[in-house]
Amino acid sequence: MSFEADADKKWDKDDIHLLAYTTQPPVDLDTTLADFPDGWTECIVSAPLKTIILDTPGYPGQIKRPKIPAHCISESPGKGLGMFATRKVTAGELILAERALMIAPAALQVPVPADIFDNYPTEQAKQAILFEQEKALEVAYKRMPEEHQTAFMALYNSHTQDGSGPIVGVIRTNGYMLNGPMQDEWRPGPKGAYVGVFNELSRLNHSCRPNTYRTFDMVSFAMEIYAVRDIEESEEITTYYTHLLLPTTTRQQNLEPYGVRCDCASCANPRVSDDRRMEIAKKCKRDILADRVSRWSTNPRLSDDFALREGERLLKLVEDEGLETEICYSELLMHLAMVHAALGNTEETGQYATRWMATRIAKGRPLEKQFEDVMTLKQILDTFTDCRGRLHQDSGEINGMAGKLREMKLEGLNL
Ligand SMILES: C[S@@+](CC[C@H](N)C(=O)[O-])C[C@H]1O[C@@H](n2cnc3c(N)ncnc32)[C@H](O)[C@@H]1O
């Protein structure tokens, strides 16, 4: 059931079946985009999610902007339009933050009989669902200002031949899944997920070696993209439409509905790339790395190669595969900062810790949280500093420190 939500009512998990048409941040009917340049989003969200949005502390904050504009939209050969860097961008930098034109459930429930697939041929049932979804989305579309409607319909549509209506087609081609609190917490998984369609961000093309990370900021109600590695002037800015640690053939299957045949260096060499990605997925996990540091720091018979060279080798593998968006990249930088701290190598510790911080910033970590991270990181590294050098003096103390480190890394810092 859907409705135009009452502005002041508080909704809770018992209202999860109610869908609200709502404009966020709320604006008066006569507001124009010239009055309110940060813009606003037409949303179809569950009633409780609407309450969560409005109750977010600091909502609605202003959207963030890079100090110097860093992007433009232009032709990308063989890929339609794309986004390009207009200057050099450094890892961790914000490139663009933008409010969506529309936000809707990833799997919009519509009023069709529950047993439709039992009583009708599959194709006919699918067409009926797509037809109802188009009708429901049209209500939100008609609430948009004319400029937003034009921008929405100008976006690329790779679903023109499968029975999708024009609005469903644009959403299926351009919708990014939203992360963080922008989901129905009482409906975990794909059923509780939402997608956003954007005027500029939806022009980002896919790469299996993307150079940006996307994150949705609830306070400003905007999607933000950050560079995960340095990007040169004129280089294409890319994102990801599929999980990146999957084998090449699976990624290609996931990309088929977008009509994308990725031509990145990893897809061009699947035999090498698949083995590397499998090794990264297996070995660069938080527990495995923490365990390696812990064993190495308390066992003098394990050489520095055990923690240091292996960490460096895995980090190179991640960089060679262009996987700086993945959590394993952050884990490895943290691992190497700790290993160098244990060896008393202050300079290298600082370098890896700084790079680790850049990955946190690139994931949209709020400023006050970044400060907390630095303090916790400093505490961990101080505790661990030079423990290999002092190993023979007091292994009991080292054992205690390694245990503490593991505890802090797994629970306190919540990487
Ligand atoms: C979200 S849109 C991206 C912007 C789009 N290129 C445009 O012109 O608006 C997705 C579409 O871009 C194209 N595309 C994205 N990544 C691509 C890639 N790596 N190779 C070829 N085409 C790509 C496909 O046509 C896909 O359906």
CSV table of C-alpha atoms in Angstrom, one decimal, residues 2-370:
chain,number,residue,atom,x,y,z
A,2,SER,CA,1.3,3.5,-0.8
A,3,PHE,CA,0.3,7.0,0.2
A,4,GLU,CA,1.5,10.5,0.4
A,5,ALA,CA,3.0,10.6,3.9
A,6,ASP,CA,1.7,12.8,6.7
A,7,ALA,CA,4.7,15.1,7.4
A,8,ASP,CA,4.6,14.9,11.2
A,9,LYS,CA,3.6,11.3,12.0
A,10,LYS,CA,6.3,9.0,13.5
A,11,TRP,CA,6.2,5.6,11.9
A,12,ASP,CA,7.8,2.4,13.4
A,13,LYS,CA,8.5,-1.1,12.3
A,14,ASP,CA,4.8,-2.1,12.5
A,15,ASP,CA,4.3,0.2,9.5
A,16,ILE,CA,6.9,-1.5,7.4
A,17,HIS,CA,4.3,-2.5,4.8
A,18,LEU,CA,3.4,1.1,4.1
A,19,LEU,CA,5.2,2.9,1.3
A,20,ALA,CA,5.5,6.7,1.4
A,21,TYR,CA,5.8,9.1,-1.5
A,22,THR,CA,8.0,11.8,0.0
A,23,THR,CA,10.2,14.7,-1.1
A,24,GLN,CA,13.5,14.8,0.8
A,25,PRO,CA,14.7,17.1,2.1
A,26,PRO,CA,11.2,18.5,2.3
A,27,VAL,CA,10.7,21.6,0.2
A,28,ASP,CA,7.7,24.0,-0.3
A,29,LEU,CA,5.7,23.4,-3.5
A,30,ASP,CA,6.9,26.7,-5.0
A,31,THR,CA,10.6,26.1,-4.4
A,32,THR,CA,12.8,26.2,-7.5
A,33,LEU,CA,16.2,24.6,-8.1
A,34,ALA,CA,17.6,28.1,-8.3
A,35,ASP,CA,16.4,28.8,-4.7
A,36,PHE,CA,17.8,25.4,-3.4
A,37,PRO,CA,20.9,24.4,-5.5
A,38,ASP,CA,21.6,21.3,-3.4
A,39,GLY,CA,18.4,20.0,-4.9
A,40,TRP,CA,16.0,17.4,-3.5
A,41,THR,CA,14.9,13.8,-4.1
A,42,GLU,CA,11.6,12.2,-4.9
A,43,CYS,CA,11.5,9.1,-2.7
A,44,ILE,CA,9.4,6.0,-2.4
A,45,VAL,CA,10.4,4.6,1.0
A,46,SER,CA,8.8,2.6,3.7
A,47,ALA,CA,7.0,4.7,6.3
A,48,PRO,CA,9.5,3.8,9.1
A,49,LEU,CA,12.5,4.7,6.9
A,50,LYS,CA,10.9,8.1,6.3
A,51,THR,CA,10.9,8.6,10.1
A,52,ILE,CA,14.6,7.4,10.3
A,53,ILE,CA,15.6,9.9,7.6
A,54,LEU,CA,13.8,12.9,9.3
A,55,ASP,CA,15.2,11.8,12.8
A,56,THR,CA,18.9,11.7,11.5
A,57,PRO,CA,20.8,14.1,13.7
A,58,GLY,CA,21.9,17.2,11.7
A,59,TYR,CA,19.4,16.3,8.8
A,60,PRO,CA,19.3,17.8,6.3
A,61,GLY,CA,22.9,19.0,6.1
A,62,GLN,CA,24.4,20.8,3.2
A,63,ILE,CA,26.0,18.6,0.6
A,64,LYS,CA,29.8,18.5,0.6
A,65,ARG,CA,31.7,20.0,-2.3
A,66,PRO,CA,35.3,19.4,-3.4
A,67,LYS,CA,37.5,22.5,-2.8
A,68,ILE,CA,38.2,22.7,-6.5
A,69,PRO,CA,35.7,21.1,-9.0
A,70,ALA,CA,37.2,17.9,-10.3
A,71,HIS,CA,34.9,16.4,-12.9
A,72,CYS,CA,33.1,16.8,-16.2
A,73,ILE,CA,30.8,14.6,-18.3
A,74,SER,CA,31.8,13.8,-21.8
A,75,GLU,CA,32.0,11.1,-24.5
A,76,SER,CA,33.8,7.9,-23.5
A,77,PRO,CA,34.6,5.9,-26.7
A,78,GLY,CA,32.4,2.8,-27.0
A,79,LYS,CA,30.6,3.5,-23.7
A,80,GLY,CA,28.4,6.5,-24.4
A,81,LEU,CA,28.9,9.3,-21.9
A,82,GLY,CA,31.3,9.0,-19.0
A,83,MET,CA,32.8,11.1,-16.2
A,84,PHE,CA,36.4,12.4,-16.5
A,85,ALA,CA,38.8,14.2,-14.1
A,86,THR,CA,39.4,17.8,-15.0
A,87,ARG,CA,42.5,17.9,-12.7
A,88,LYS,CA,44.7,15.6,-10.8
A,89,VAL,CA,42.8,14.0,-7.9
A,90,THR,CA,44.6,12.5,-4.9
A,91,ALA,CA,43.5,9.3,-3.2
A,92,GLY,CA,40.9,10.0,-0.5
A,93,GLU,CA,39.6,13.2,-2.2
A,94,LEU,CA,35.9,13.9,-2.6
A,95,ILE,CA,35.2,14.2,-6.3
A,96,LEU,CA,31.4,14.8,-6.3
A,97,ALA,CA,28.4,14.7,-3.9
A,98,GLU,CA,24.9,14.7,-5.3
A,99,ARG,CA,21.3,14.2,-4.3
A,100,ALA,CA,19.4,11.6,-6.3
A,101,LEU,CA,16.7,12.5,-8.7
A,102,MET,CA,14.7,9.5,-7.4
A,103,ILE,CA,15.1,6.9,-4.7
A,104,ALA,CA,12.9,3.8,-4.8
A,105,PRO,CA,13.0,0.2,-3.4
A,106,ALA,CA,15.3,-2.1,-5.3
A,107,ALA,CA,12.5,-4.6,-5.4
A,108,LEU,CA,9.3,-2.5,-5.5
A,109,GLN,CA,6.4,-4.6,-4.2
A,110,VAL,CA,3.2,-4.0,-6.3
A,111,PRO,CA,-0.4,-5.1,-5.9
A,112,VAL,CA,-0.4,-8.3,-8.0
A,113,PRO,CA,-1.9,-11.6,-6.7
A,114,ALA,CA,0.7,-13.5,-4.6
A,115,ASP,CA,0.2,-16.6,-6.7
A,116,ILE,CA,0.6,-14.8,-10.0
A,117,PHE,CA,3.5,-17.1,-11.0
A,118,ASP,CA,1.4,-20.2,-10.4
A,119,ASN,CA,-1.6,-19.0,-12.5
A,120,TYR,CA,0.2,-17.3,-15.5
A,121,PRO,CA,3.1,-18.1,-17.7
A,122,THR,CA,6.3,-16.7,-16.2
A,123,GLU,CA,6.9,-14.1,-18.9
A,124,GLN,CA,3.3,-12.8,-18.7
A,125,ALA,CA,3.5,-12.6,-14.9
A,126,LYS,CA,6.8,-10.6,-15.2
A,127,GLN,CA,5.2,-8.2,-17.7
A,128,ALA,CA,2.3,-7.6,-15.3
A,129,ILE,CA,4.7,-6.8,-12.4
A,130,LEU,CA,6.8,-4.5,-14.6
A,131,PHE,CA,3.6,-2.7,-15.7
A,132,GLU,CA,2.4,-2.2,-12.1
A,133,GLN,CA,5.9,-1.0,-11.1
A,134,GLU,CA,5.9,1.6,-13.9
A,135,LYS,CA,2.6,2.9,-12.6
A,136,ALA,CA,3.8,3.2,-9.0
A,137,LEU,CA,7.0,4.9,-10.1
A,138,GLU,CA,5.2,7.3,-12.4
A,139,VAL,CA,3.6,8.9,-9.3
A,140,ALA,CA,7.0,9.8,-7.9
A,141,TYR,CA,8.2,10.9,-11.4
A,142,LYS,CA,5.3,13.3,-11.8
A,143,ARG,CA,6.1,14.9,-8.5
A,144,MET,CA,9.6,15.9,-9.8
A,145,PRO,CA,10.3,19.4,-11.1
A,146,GLU,CA,10.4,19.6,-14.9
A,147,GLU,CA,14.2,19.9,-15.0
A,148,HIS,CA,14.6,16.7,-13.0
A,149,GLN,CA,12.1,14.9,-15.2
A,150,THR,CA,14.1,15.9,-18.3
A,151,ALA,CA,17.4,14.9,-16.7
A,152,PHE,CA,15.9,11.6,-15.6
A,153,MET,CA,14.6,10.7,-19.1
A,154,ALA,CA,17.9,11.8,-20.7
A,155,LEU,CA,19.8,9.0,-18.8
A,156,TYR,CA,20.8,5.9,-20.7
A,157,ASN,CA,18.4,3.0,-20.8
A,158,SER,CA,19.7,-0.5,-21.4
A,159,HIS,CA,16.2,-2.1,-20.8
A,160,THR,CA,14.2,-1.0,-23.8
A,161,GLN,CA,13.5,-4.5,-25.1
A,162,ASP,CA,12.5,-6.5,-22.0
A,163,GLY,CA,9.0,-5.1,-21.2
A,164,SER,CA,10.3,-2.5,-18.7
A,165,GLY,CA,8.6,0.8,-19.0
A,166,PRO,CA,10.8,3.9,-19.5
A,167,ILE,CA,11.0,4.8,-15.7
A,168,VAL,CA,11.7,1.2,-14.7
A,169,GLY,CA,14.3,1.0,-17.5
A,170,VAL,CA,16.2,4.1,-16.4
A,171,ILE,CA,16.2,2.8,-12.8
A,172,ARG,CA,17.5,-0.6,-13.7
A,173,THR,CA,20.2,0.9,-15.9
A,174,ASN,CA,21.3,3.7,-13.6
A,175,GLY,CA,20.2,2.9,-10.0
A,176,TYR,CA,23.0,2.5,-7.4
A,177,MET,CA,22.2,0.5,-4.3
A,178,LEU,CA,22.3,2.8,-1.3
A,179,ASN,CA,24.4,1.8,1.7
A,180,GLY,CA,24.4,2.7,5.4
A,181,PRO,CA,21.0,3.4,7.2
A,182,MET,CA,19.3,4.0,3.9
A,183,GLN,CA,17.6,0.6,4.0
A,184,ASP,CA,14.8,-1.1,5.8
A,185,GLU,CA,16.5,-2.5,8.9
A,186,TRP,CA,13.5,-4.8,9.6
A,187,ARG,CA,13.7,-6.3,6.1
A,188,PRO,CA,17.4,-7.2,5.8
A,189,GLY,CA,18.8,-8.2,2.4
A,190,PRO,CA,17.6,-7.2,-1.1
A,191,LYS,CA,14.0,-6.8,0.0
A,192,GLY,CA,15.0,-3.9,2.3
A,193,ALA,CA,17.4,-2.3,-0.2
A,194,TYR,CA,16.9,1.0,-2.1
A,195,VAL,CA,18.4,2.4,-5.2
A,196,GLY,CA,19.1,6.0,-6.2
A,197,VAL,CA,19.2,7.5,-9.8
A,198,PHE,CA,21.4,10.5,-10.2
A,199,ASN,CA,21.8,13.2,-12.9
A,200,GLU,CA,25.6,13.2,-13.0
A,201,LEU,CA,26.7,10.2,-10.9
A,202,SER,CA,24.7,7.9,-13.1
A,203,ARG,CA,27.0,8.8,-15.9
A,204,LEU,CA,29.9,6.9,-14.3
A,205,ASN,CA,30.8,3.9,-16.3
A,206,HIS,CA,31.8,0.5,-14.8
A,207,SER,CA,35.3,-0.8,-14.4
A,208,CYS,CA,36.4,-4.0,-12.6
A,209,ARG,CA,39.4,-1.8,-11.5
A,210,PRO,CA,37.4,1.3,-10.4
A,211,ASN,CA,39.1,4.4,-9.1
A,212,THR,CA,36.3,5.6,-6.9
A,213,TYR,CA,34.3,4.4,-3.9
A,214,ARG,CA,30.6,5.4,-3.5
A,215,THR,CA,29.0,6.1,-0.2
A,216,PHE,CA,25.6,7.5,0.8
A,217,ASP,CA,25.6,10.2,3.4
A,218,MET,CA,22.4,10.3,5.3
A,219,VAL,CA,22.9,13.7,6.9
A,220,SER,CA,23.2,15.6,3.6
A,221,PHE,CA,21.1,12.9,1.8
A,222,ALA,CA,23.6,12.7,-0.9
A,223,MET,CA,25.7,10.1,-2.6
A,224,GLU,CA,29.4,10.9,-2.5
A,225,ILE,CA,32.3,9.5,-4.6
A,226,TYR,CA,35.9,9.6,-3.4
A,227,ALA,CA,39.1,8.7,-5.2
A,228,VAL,CA,40.6,5.4,-4.0
A,229,ARG,CA,43.9,6.0,-5.7
A,230,ASP,CA,45.4,9.0,-7.5
A,231,ILE,CA,43.6,9.9,-10.7
A,232,GLU,CA,45.3,11.8,-13.5
A,233,GLU,CA,43.8,14.8,-15.3
A,234,SER,CA,41.6,13.6,-18.2
A,235,GLU,CA,41.5,10.0,-16.8
A,236,GLU,CA,38.0,8.5,-16.8
A,237,ILE,CA,36.4,8.3,-13.4
A,238,THR,CA,34.9,4.9,-12.9
A,239,THR,CA,32.7,2.9,-10.5
A,240,TYR,CA,31.5,-0.7,-10.1
A,241,TYR,CA,28.2,-2.3,-11.0
A,242,THR,CA,29.1,-5.8,-9.6
A,243,HIS,CA,31.0,-7.4,-6.8
A,244,LEU,CA,34.7,-7.3,-7.8
A,245,LEU,CA,36.1,-10.4,-6.1
A,246,LEU,CA,33.9,-12.7,-8.2
A,247,PRO,CA,35.5,-14.6,-11.1
A,248,THR,CA,35.5,-12.8,-14.5
A,249,THR,CA,32.8,-15.0,-16.1
A,250,THR,CA,30.4,-14.3,-13.1
A,251,ARG,CA,31.2,-10.6,-13.2
A,252,GLN,CA,30.4,-10.6,-17.0
A,253,GLN,CA,27.1,-12.3,-16.4
A,254,ASN,CA,26.2,-9.7,-13.7
A,255,LEU,CA,27.1,-6.9,-16.2
A,256,GLU,CA,25.0,-8.4,-19.1
A,257,PRO,CA,21.8,-6.6,-18.2
A,258,TYR,CA,23.6,-3.3,-18.5
A,259,GLY,CA,24.9,-4.3,-21.9
A,260,VAL,CA,28.4,-3.9,-20.5
A,261,ARG,CA,31.4,-5.9,-21.7
A,262,CYS,CA,34.2,-4.7,-19.5
A,263,ASP,CA,37.4,-4.2,-21.3
A,264,CYS,CA,39.6,-3.4,-18.3
A,265,ALA,CA,43.1,-5.0,-18.0
A,266,SER,CA,41.9,-7.6,-15.5
A,267,CYS,CA,39.0,-8.8,-17.8
A,268,ALA,CA,41.4,-8.9,-20.7
A,269,ASN,CA,43.6,-11.4,-18.8
A,270,PRO,CA,41.1,-13.6,-16.7
A,271,ARG,CA,43.5,-16.5,-16.2
A,272,VAL,CA,46.0,-14.4,-14.2
A,273,SER,CA,43.4,-12.0,-12.7
A,274,ASP,CA,41.0,-14.8,-11.4
A,275,ASP,CA,43.8,-16.5,-9.5
A,276,ARG,CA,44.9,-13.3,-8.0
A,277,ARG,CA,41.4,-12.2,-7.0
A,278,MET,CA,40.7,-15.6,-5.5
A,279,GLU,CA,43.9,-15.4,-3.4
A,280,ILE,CA,43.0,-11.9,-2.3
A,281,ALA,CA,39.5,-13.0,-1.2
A,282,LYS,CA,41.0,-15.9,0.7
A,283,LYS,CA,44.0,-14.4,2.4
A,284,CYS,CA,43.3,-10.7,3.0
A,285,LYS,CA,40.6,-11.2,5.7
A,286,ARG,CA,40.7,-9.3,9.0
A,287,ASP,CA,41.0,-12.4,11.2
A,288,ILE,CA,43.7,-14.0,9.1
A,289,LEU,CA,45.9,-10.9,9.0
A,290,ALA,CA,45.4,-10.2,12.8
A,291,ASP,CA,46.4,-13.8,13.5
A,292,ARG,CA,49.5,-13.6,11.4
A,293,VAL,CA,50.7,-10.4,13.2
A,294,SER,CA,49.9,-12.0,16.6
A,295,ARG,CA,51.8,-15.3,15.8
A,296,TRP,CA,54.8,-13.5,14.3
A,297,SER,CA,55.1,-10.9,17.1
A,298,THR,CA,55.3,-13.6,19.8
A,299,ASN,CA,57.3,-16.2,18.0
A,300,PRO,CA,61.0,-15.3,17.4
A,301,ARG,CA,61.5,-18.2,15.0
A,302,LEU,CA,59.1,-16.7,12.5
A,303,SER,CA,61.1,-14.4,10.2
A,304,ASP,CA,60.0,-10.9,9.2
A,305,ASP,CA,59.1,-12.4,5.8
A,306,PHE,CA,56.2,-14.1,7.5
A,307,ALA,CA,54.4,-10.9,8.3
A,308,LEU,CA,56.2,-8.1,6.4
A,309,ARG,CA,57.0,-9.6,3.0
A,310,GLU,CA,53.7,-11.5,2.8
A,311,GLY,CA,51.8,-8.3,3.7
A,312,GLU,CA,53.7,-6.4,1.0
A,313,ARG,CA,53.2,-9.1,-1.6
A,314,LEU,CA,49.4,-9.2,-0.9
A,315,LEU,CA,49.2,-5.4,-1.1
A,316,LYS,CA,50.9,-5.4,-4.5
A,317,LEU,CA,48.5,-8.0,-5.6
A,318,VAL,CA,45.5,-5.8,-4.6
A,319,GLU,CA,47.1,-2.8,-6.4
A,320,ASP,CA,48.0,-4.8,-9.5
A,321,GLU,CA,44.3,-5.8,-9.7
A,322,GLY,CA,43.1,-2.3,-9.1
A,323,LEU,CA,41.0,-3.3,-6.1
A,324,GLU,CA,41.6,-0.3,-3.8
A,325,THR,CA,37.8,0.0,-3.3
A,326,GLU,CA,37.8,-3.3,-1.5
A,327,ILE,CA,37.9,-3.6,2.3
A,328,CYS,CA,41.0,-5.9,2.0
A,329,TYR,CA,43.0,-2.9,0.8
A,330,SER,CA,42.4,-1.0,4.1
A,331,GLU,CA,43.0,-4.2,6.1
A,332,LEU,CA,46.4,-4.7,4.4
A,333,LEU,CA,47.5,-1.1,5.0
A,334,MET,CA,46.6,-1.4,8.7
A,335,HIS,CA,48.4,-4.8,8.8
A,336,LEU,CA,51.6,-3.2,7.4
A,337,ALA,CA,51.4,-0.2,9.7
A,338,MET,CA,51.3,-2.6,12.7
A,339,VAL,CA,54.2,-4.8,11.4
A,340,HIS,CA,56.4,-1.8,10.9
A,341,ALA,CA,55.4,-0.4,14.3
A,342,ALA,CA,56.4,-3.8,15.8
A,343,LEU,CA,59.8,-3.5,14.0
A,344,GLY,CA,60.3,0.0,15.3
A,345,ASN,CA,60.3,1.5,11.7
A,346,THR,CA,58.6,4.8,12.5
A,347,GLU,CA,58.8,6.3,9.0
A,348,GLU,CA,57.1,3.3,7.3
A,349,THR,CA,54.6,3.0,10.1
A,350,GLY,CA,53.6,6.6,9.5
A,351,GLN,CA,53.3,6.1,5.7
A,352,TYR,CA,51.1,3.0,5.9
A,353,ALA,CA,49.0,4.6,8.7
A,354,THR,CA,48.5,7.7,6.5
A,355,ARG,CA,47.4,5.6,3.5
A,356,TRP,CA,45.1,3.7,5.8
A,357,MET,CA,43.5,7.0,6.9
A,358,ALA,CA,43.0,8.0,3.2
A,359,THR,CA,41.0,4.7,2.7
A,360,ARG,CA,38.8,5.6,5.7
A,361,ILE,CA,38.2,9.1,4.3
A,362,ALA,CA,37.4,7.6,0.9
A,363,LYS,CA,34.7,5.6,2.6
A,364,GLY,CA,33.1,8.8,3.7
A,365,ARG,CA,34.1,8.4,7.4
A,366,PRO,CA,32.7,11.5,9.2
A,367,LEU,CA,35.3,14.0,10.5
A,368,GLU,CA,34.7,13.4,14.2
A,369,LYS,CA,34.9,9.6,13.6
A,370,GLN,CA,38.2,10.1,11.7
